mmCIF file of C-alpha atoms in Angstrom:
data_model
loop_
_atom_site.group_PDB
_atom_site.id
_atom_site.type_symbol
_atom_site.label_atom_id
_atom_site.label_comp_id
_atom_site.label_asym_id
_atom_site.label_seq_id
_atom_site.Cartn_x
_atom_site.Cartn_y
_atom_site.Cartn_z
ATOM 1 C CA MET A 1 -6.023 -26.082 -9.123
ATOM 2 C CA SER A 2 -8.852 -27.412 -7.635
ATOM 3 C CA ILE A 3 -11.889 -25.383 -6.793
ATOM 4 C CA ARG A 4 -11.244 -26.577 -3.092
ATOM 5 C CA GLN A 5 -7.472 -24.779 -2.989
ATOM 6 C CA LEU A 6 -8.476 -22.156 -4.512
ATOM 7 C CA SER A 7 -10.892 -21.220 -2.356
ATOM 8 C CA ARG A 8 -8.720 -22.274 1.104
ATOM 9 C CA SER A 9 -5.616 -19.728 -0.673
ATOM 10 C CA TYR A 10 -8.009 -17.248 -1.057
ATOM 11 C CA LEU A 11 -9.458 -17.170 3.159
ATOM 12 C CA ILE A 12 -5.504 -17.019 3.646
ATOM 13 C CA HIS A 13 -5.204 -14.206 1.560
ATOM 14 C CA ALA A 14 -7.758 -12.473 2.880
ATOM 15 C CA ALA A 15 -7.332 -13.409 6.422
ATOM 16 C CA ALA A 16 -4.154 -10.948 6.519
ATOM 17 C CA PHE A 17 -6.518 -8.352 5.751
ATOM 18 C CA ALA A 18 -9.296 -8.427 7.197
ATOM 19 C CA PRO A 19 -9.563 -6.030 9.133
ATOM 20 C CA ALA A 20 -9.313 -3.695 5.810
ATOM 21 C CA ILE A 21 -12.709 -6.178 5.444
ATOM 22 C CA ALA A 22 -14.354 -5.227 7.732
ATOM 23 C CA PHE A 23 -13.380 -1.271 7.773
ATOM 24 C CA LEU A 24 -14.586 -1.089 3.946
ATOM 25 C CA LEU A 25 -18.043 -2.806 4.463
ATOM 26 C CA TRP A 26 -18.650 -0.855 7.592
ATOM 27 C CA GLY A 27 -17.941 2.328 6.192
ATOM 28 C CA ARG A 28 -19.581 1.003 2.709
ATOM 29 C CA PHE A 29 -22.952 -0.404 4.134
ATOM 30 C CA GLY A 30 -23.123 0.655 7.860
ATOM 31 C CA PRO A 31 -25.594 2.514 9.216
ATOM 32 C CA GLY A 32 -25.072 6.370 9.563
ATOM 33 C CA ASP A 33 -24.377 8.969 7.047
ATOM 34 C CA ALA A 34 -21.010 8.885 5.529
ATOM 35 C CA GLY A 35 -19.325 11.059 7.688
ATOM 36 C CA ALA A 36 -20.127 8.654 11.209
ATOM 37 C CA ARG A 37 -20.135 5.810 9.196
ATOM 38 C CA TRP A 38 -16.494 6.467 7.652
ATOM 39 C CA SER A 39 -14.747 7.474 12.324
ATOM 40 C CA ALA A 40 -16.592 4.650 12.946
ATOM 41 C CA ALA A 41 -15.148 2.447 10.101
ATOM 42 C CA TYR A 42 -11.927 4.110 11.400
ATOM 43 C CA LEU A 43 -12.393 3.078 14.641
ATOM 44 C CA ALA A 44 -13.498 -0.231 14.619
ATOM 45 C CA GLY A 45 -11.091 -0.554 11.883
ATOM 46 C CA GLY A 46 -7.974 0.556 13.839
ATOM 47 C CA LEU A 47 -9.395 -1.848 17.073
ATOM 48 C CA LEU A 48 -9.417 -5.098 15.024
ATOM 49 C CA ALA A 49 -6.083 -3.322 13.879
ATOM 50 C CA LEU A 50 -3.904 -4.095 16.570
ATOM 51 C CA PRO A 51 -5.158 -7.875 17.572
ATOM 52 C CA HIS A 52 -4.226 -8.476 13.897
ATOM 53 C CA SER A 53 -0.920 -7.047 13.494
ATOM 54 C CA ALA A 54 0.191 -9.604 16.607
ATOM 55 C CA TRP A 55 -0.586 -12.319 14.748
ATOM 56 C CA LEU A 56 0.239 -11.108 11.895
ATOM 57 C CA LEU A 57 3.595 -11.263 13.545
ATOM 58 C CA LYS A 58 3.318 -13.719 15.509
ATOM 59 C CA ARG A 59 1.894 -15.903 13.141
ATOM 60 C CA ARG A 60 2.944 -14.980 9.204
ATOM 61 C CA ALA A 61 6.017 -13.192 9.321
ATOM 62 C CA GLY A 62 6.267 -11.210 6.282
ATOM 63 C CA SER A 63 2.899 -9.947 5.874
ATOM 64 C CA TRP A 64 4.240 -6.342 5.659
ATOM 65 C CA ILE A 65 1.945 -5.187 3.077
ATOM 66 C CA ALA A 66 -0.906 -6.265 5.514
ATOM 67 C CA LEU A 67 0.870 -4.597 8.955
ATOM 68 C CA GLY A 68 1.200 -1.554 7.039
ATOM 69 C CA VAL A 69 -2.648 -1.223 6.217
ATOM 70 C CA ASP A 70 -2.937 -2.107 9.623
ATOM 71 C CA LEU A 71 -1.006 0.724 10.686
ATOM 72 C CA TYR A 72 -2.874 3.079 8.392
ATOM 73 C CA LEU A 73 -6.290 1.989 10.339
ATOM 74 C CA ALA A 74 -4.608 2.225 13.129
ATOM 75 C CA ILE A 75 -3.621 5.873 12.593
ATOM 76 C CA GLY A 76 -6.900 6.640 11.174
ATOM 77 C CA GLY A 77 -8.433 5.355 14.305
ATOM 78 C CA LEU A 78 -6.697 7.442 16.732
ATOM 79 C CA LEU A 79 -7.715 10.426 14.250
ATOM 80 C CA ALA A 80 -11.238 9.829 15.001
ATOM 81 C CA LEU A 81 -10.363 10.075 18.023
ATOM 82 C CA ALA A 82 -9.303 12.490 17.451
ATOM 83 C CA SER A 83 -11.483 14.932 15.146
ATOM 84 C CA ALA A 84 -14.401 14.757 12.287
ATOM 85 C CA GLN A 85 -12.072 16.791 10.631
ATOM 86 C CA ALA A 86 -8.880 14.553 10.816
ATOM 87 C CA VAL A 87 -9.980 11.757 9.939
ATOM 88 C CA ASP A 88 -12.046 12.998 6.626
ATOM 89 C CA GLN A 89 -8.811 14.469 5.789
ATOM 90 C CA TRP A 90 -6.589 11.610 6.561
ATOM 91 C CA GLY A 91 -9.295 9.643 4.590
ATOM 92 C CA ARG A 92 -10.520 11.126 2.190
ATOM 93 C CA GLY A 93 -8.504 14.005 1.630
ATOM 94 C CA TYR A 94 -5.523 11.673 0.136
ATOM 95 C CA GLY A 95 -7.046 8.927 -0.875
ATOM 96 C CA ALA A 96 -5.242 5.984 -0.939
ATOM 97 C CA ALA A 97 -1.819 7.528 -0.280
ATOM 98 C CA PRO A 98 -1.685 7.088 3.488
ATOM 99 C CA ALA A 99 -2.217 3.544 3.112
ATOM 100 C CA LEU A 100 0.306 3.556 0.557
ATOM 101 C CA ALA A 101 2.245 5.193 2.833
ATOM 102 C CA SER A 102 1.892 3.861 6.167
ATOM 103 C CA VAL A 103 2.867 0.379 3.121
ATOM 104 C CA PHE A 104 5.640 1.489 2.351
ATOM 105 C CA ALA A 105 6.583 2.778 5.965
ATOM 106 C CA THR A 106 5.982 -0.769 7.069
ATOM 107 C CA GLY A 107 8.659 -2.090 4.118
ATOM 108 C CA LEU A 108 11.415 0.589 4.829
ATOM 109 C CA ALA A 109 11.384 -0.802 8.436
ATOM 110 C CA ALA A 110 11.402 -4.441 7.129
ATOM 111 C CA THR A 111 13.824 -4.444 4.808
ATOM 112 C CA LEU A 112 16.734 -2.379 7.287
ATOM 113 C CA LEU A 113 15.216 -4.819 10.313
ATOM 114 C CA SER A 114 13.573 -8.127 9.344
ATOM 115 C CA PRO A 115 16.081 -11.257 7.835
ATOM 116 C CA LEU A 116 13.083 -11.430 4.919
ATOM 117 C CA GLY A 117 13.221 -8.537 3.677
ATOM 118 C CA PHE A 118 10.165 -6.445 2.572
ATOM 119 C CA ILE A 119 9.263 -8.997 -0.477
ATOM 120 C CA GLY A 120 8.417 -11.292 3.671
ATOM 121 C CA GLU A 121 9.902 -14.510 1.457
ATOM 122 C CA PRO A 122 12.519 -16.588 3.073
ATOM 123 C CA HIS A 123 15.733 -17.134 1.014
ATOM 124 C CA PRO A 124 19.642 -18.175 0.934
ATOM 125 C CA ASP A 125 21.307 -15.187 -0.248
ATOM 126 C CA PRO A 126 20.589 -11.966 1.851
ATOM 127 C CA GLU A 127 21.975 -9.712 -0.766
ATOM 128 C CA GLN A 128 19.217 -10.899 -3.007
ATOM 129 C CA VAL A 129 16.708 -10.392 -0.594
ATOM 130 C CA ARG A 130 17.437 -6.382 -0.179
ATOM 131 C CA ARG A 131 17.736 -5.954 -4.123
ATOM 132 C CA VAL A 132 14.474 -7.701 -4.088
ATOM 133 C CA SER A 133 12.751 -5.662 -1.370
ATOM 134 C CA ALA A 134 14.686 -2.021 -2.567
ATOM 135 C CA TRP A 135 12.529 -2.826 -5.922
ATOM 136 C CA LEU A 136 9.059 -3.621 -3.749
ATOM 137 C CA LEU A 137 10.024 -0.877 -1.305
ATOM 138 C CA LEU A 138 10.547 1.756 -4.692
ATOM 139 C CA ALA A 139 7.314 0.820 -6.402
ATOM 140 C CA SER A 140 5.718 1.263 -3.330
ATOM 141 C CA GLY A 141 6.873 4.650 -2.556
ATOM 142 C CA LEU A 142 5.822 5.685 -6.636
ATOM 143 C CA ALA A 143 2.685 4.384 -6.119
ATOM 144 C CA ALA A 144 2.038 6.466 -2.963
ATOM 145 C CA GLY A 145 3.263 9.507 -5.428
ATOM 146 C CA VAL A 146 0.943 8.683 -7.847
ATOM 147 C CA ALA A 147 -1.976 8.303 -4.558
ATOM 148 C CA LEU A 148 -1.498 11.143 -4.211
ATOM 149 C CA TRP A 149 -1.499 12.829 -7.441
ATOM 150 C CA LEU A 150 -4.407 11.088 -8.714
ATOM 151 C CA ARG A 151 -6.564 11.608 -5.655
ATOM 152 C CA ALA A 152 -9.963 13.002 -6.942
ATOM 153 C CA ASP A 153 -9.528 9.530 -8.914
ATOM 154 C CA PRO A 154 -11.009 6.277 -7.156
ATOM 155 C CA LEU A 155 -9.547 4.087 -10.078
ATOM 156 C CA LEU A 156 -6.878 5.536 -11.403
ATOM 157 C CA GLY A 157 -5.721 6.993 -7.881
ATOM 158 C CA GLY A 158 -7.069 4.686 -5.287
ATOM 159 C CA VAL A 159 -7.620 0.974 -7.154
ATOM 160 C CA ALA A 160 -4.938 0.688 -9.392
ATOM 161 C CA PRO A 161 -1.722 1.891 -6.883
ATOM 162 C CA VAL A 162 -2.743 -0.664 -4.683
ATOM 163 C CA LEU A 163 -3.346 -3.193 -7.236
ATOM 164 C CA ALA A 164 -0.151 -2.314 -9.096
ATOM 165 C CA VAL A 165 2.028 -3.331 -5.085
ATOM 166 C CA LEU A 166 0.176 -6.323 -4.996
ATOM 167 C CA LEU A 167 1.055 -7.467 -8.118
ATOM 168 C CA ILE A 168 4.421 -5.997 -7.980
ATOM 169 C CA ARG A 169 5.181 -8.037 -4.778
ATOM 170 C CA GLY A 170 3.624 -11.146 -6.447
ATOM 171 C CA ARG A 171 6.019 -10.942 -9.578
ATOM 172 C CA LEU A 172 9.052 -9.931 -7.690
ATOM 173 C CA ALA A 173 8.631 -13.078 -4.672
ATOM 174 C CA GLN A 174 8.184 -15.697 -8.464
ATOM 175 C CA GLN A 175 11.707 -13.620 -9.521
ATOM 176 C CA LEU A 176 13.061 -14.500 -5.317
ATOM 177 C CA ALA A 177 12.301 -17.266 -6.407
ATOM 178 C CA LEU A 178 13.692 -18.322 -9.230
ATOM 179 C CA ALA A 179 17.153 -17.104 -8.103
ATOM 180 C CA ARG A 180 16.956 -20.056 -6.100
#
């Protein structure tokens, strides 16, 4: 794979998480004190998530993990409008667990309602898609539980469960492709 192809692939995948990237950059490096900065980041992320979700549904069918992250940001934006304490609890109090729970909820709906399943890949055997989607659903549910349990540790309770879901999704998609 050439550098150009690798760069293009990276940008295509990053576009699926554009509101989350903007949210994290604003929350981390934006102006003001931490509380106001993260509240503003949730508002901006929630606003960006709405048209981004429509784009994902129309142009990137099967991007359920990214859609779950958009759901998380939209809920965070609504909570930022409600109160600073609510958004603080949502973002800092529970760590990565609400984001993973949103991914789980989106995955459950996709598994039940979409022919692509939670895995988001086309396959001629719907039963195979449902089986692989169930494994991914289990992984995302466990990741949400681990994130809640270890929420005080940013690495083990934040980064590790999110990475685990993304890596497991990639591995399951490979298995599904080989099962053709």
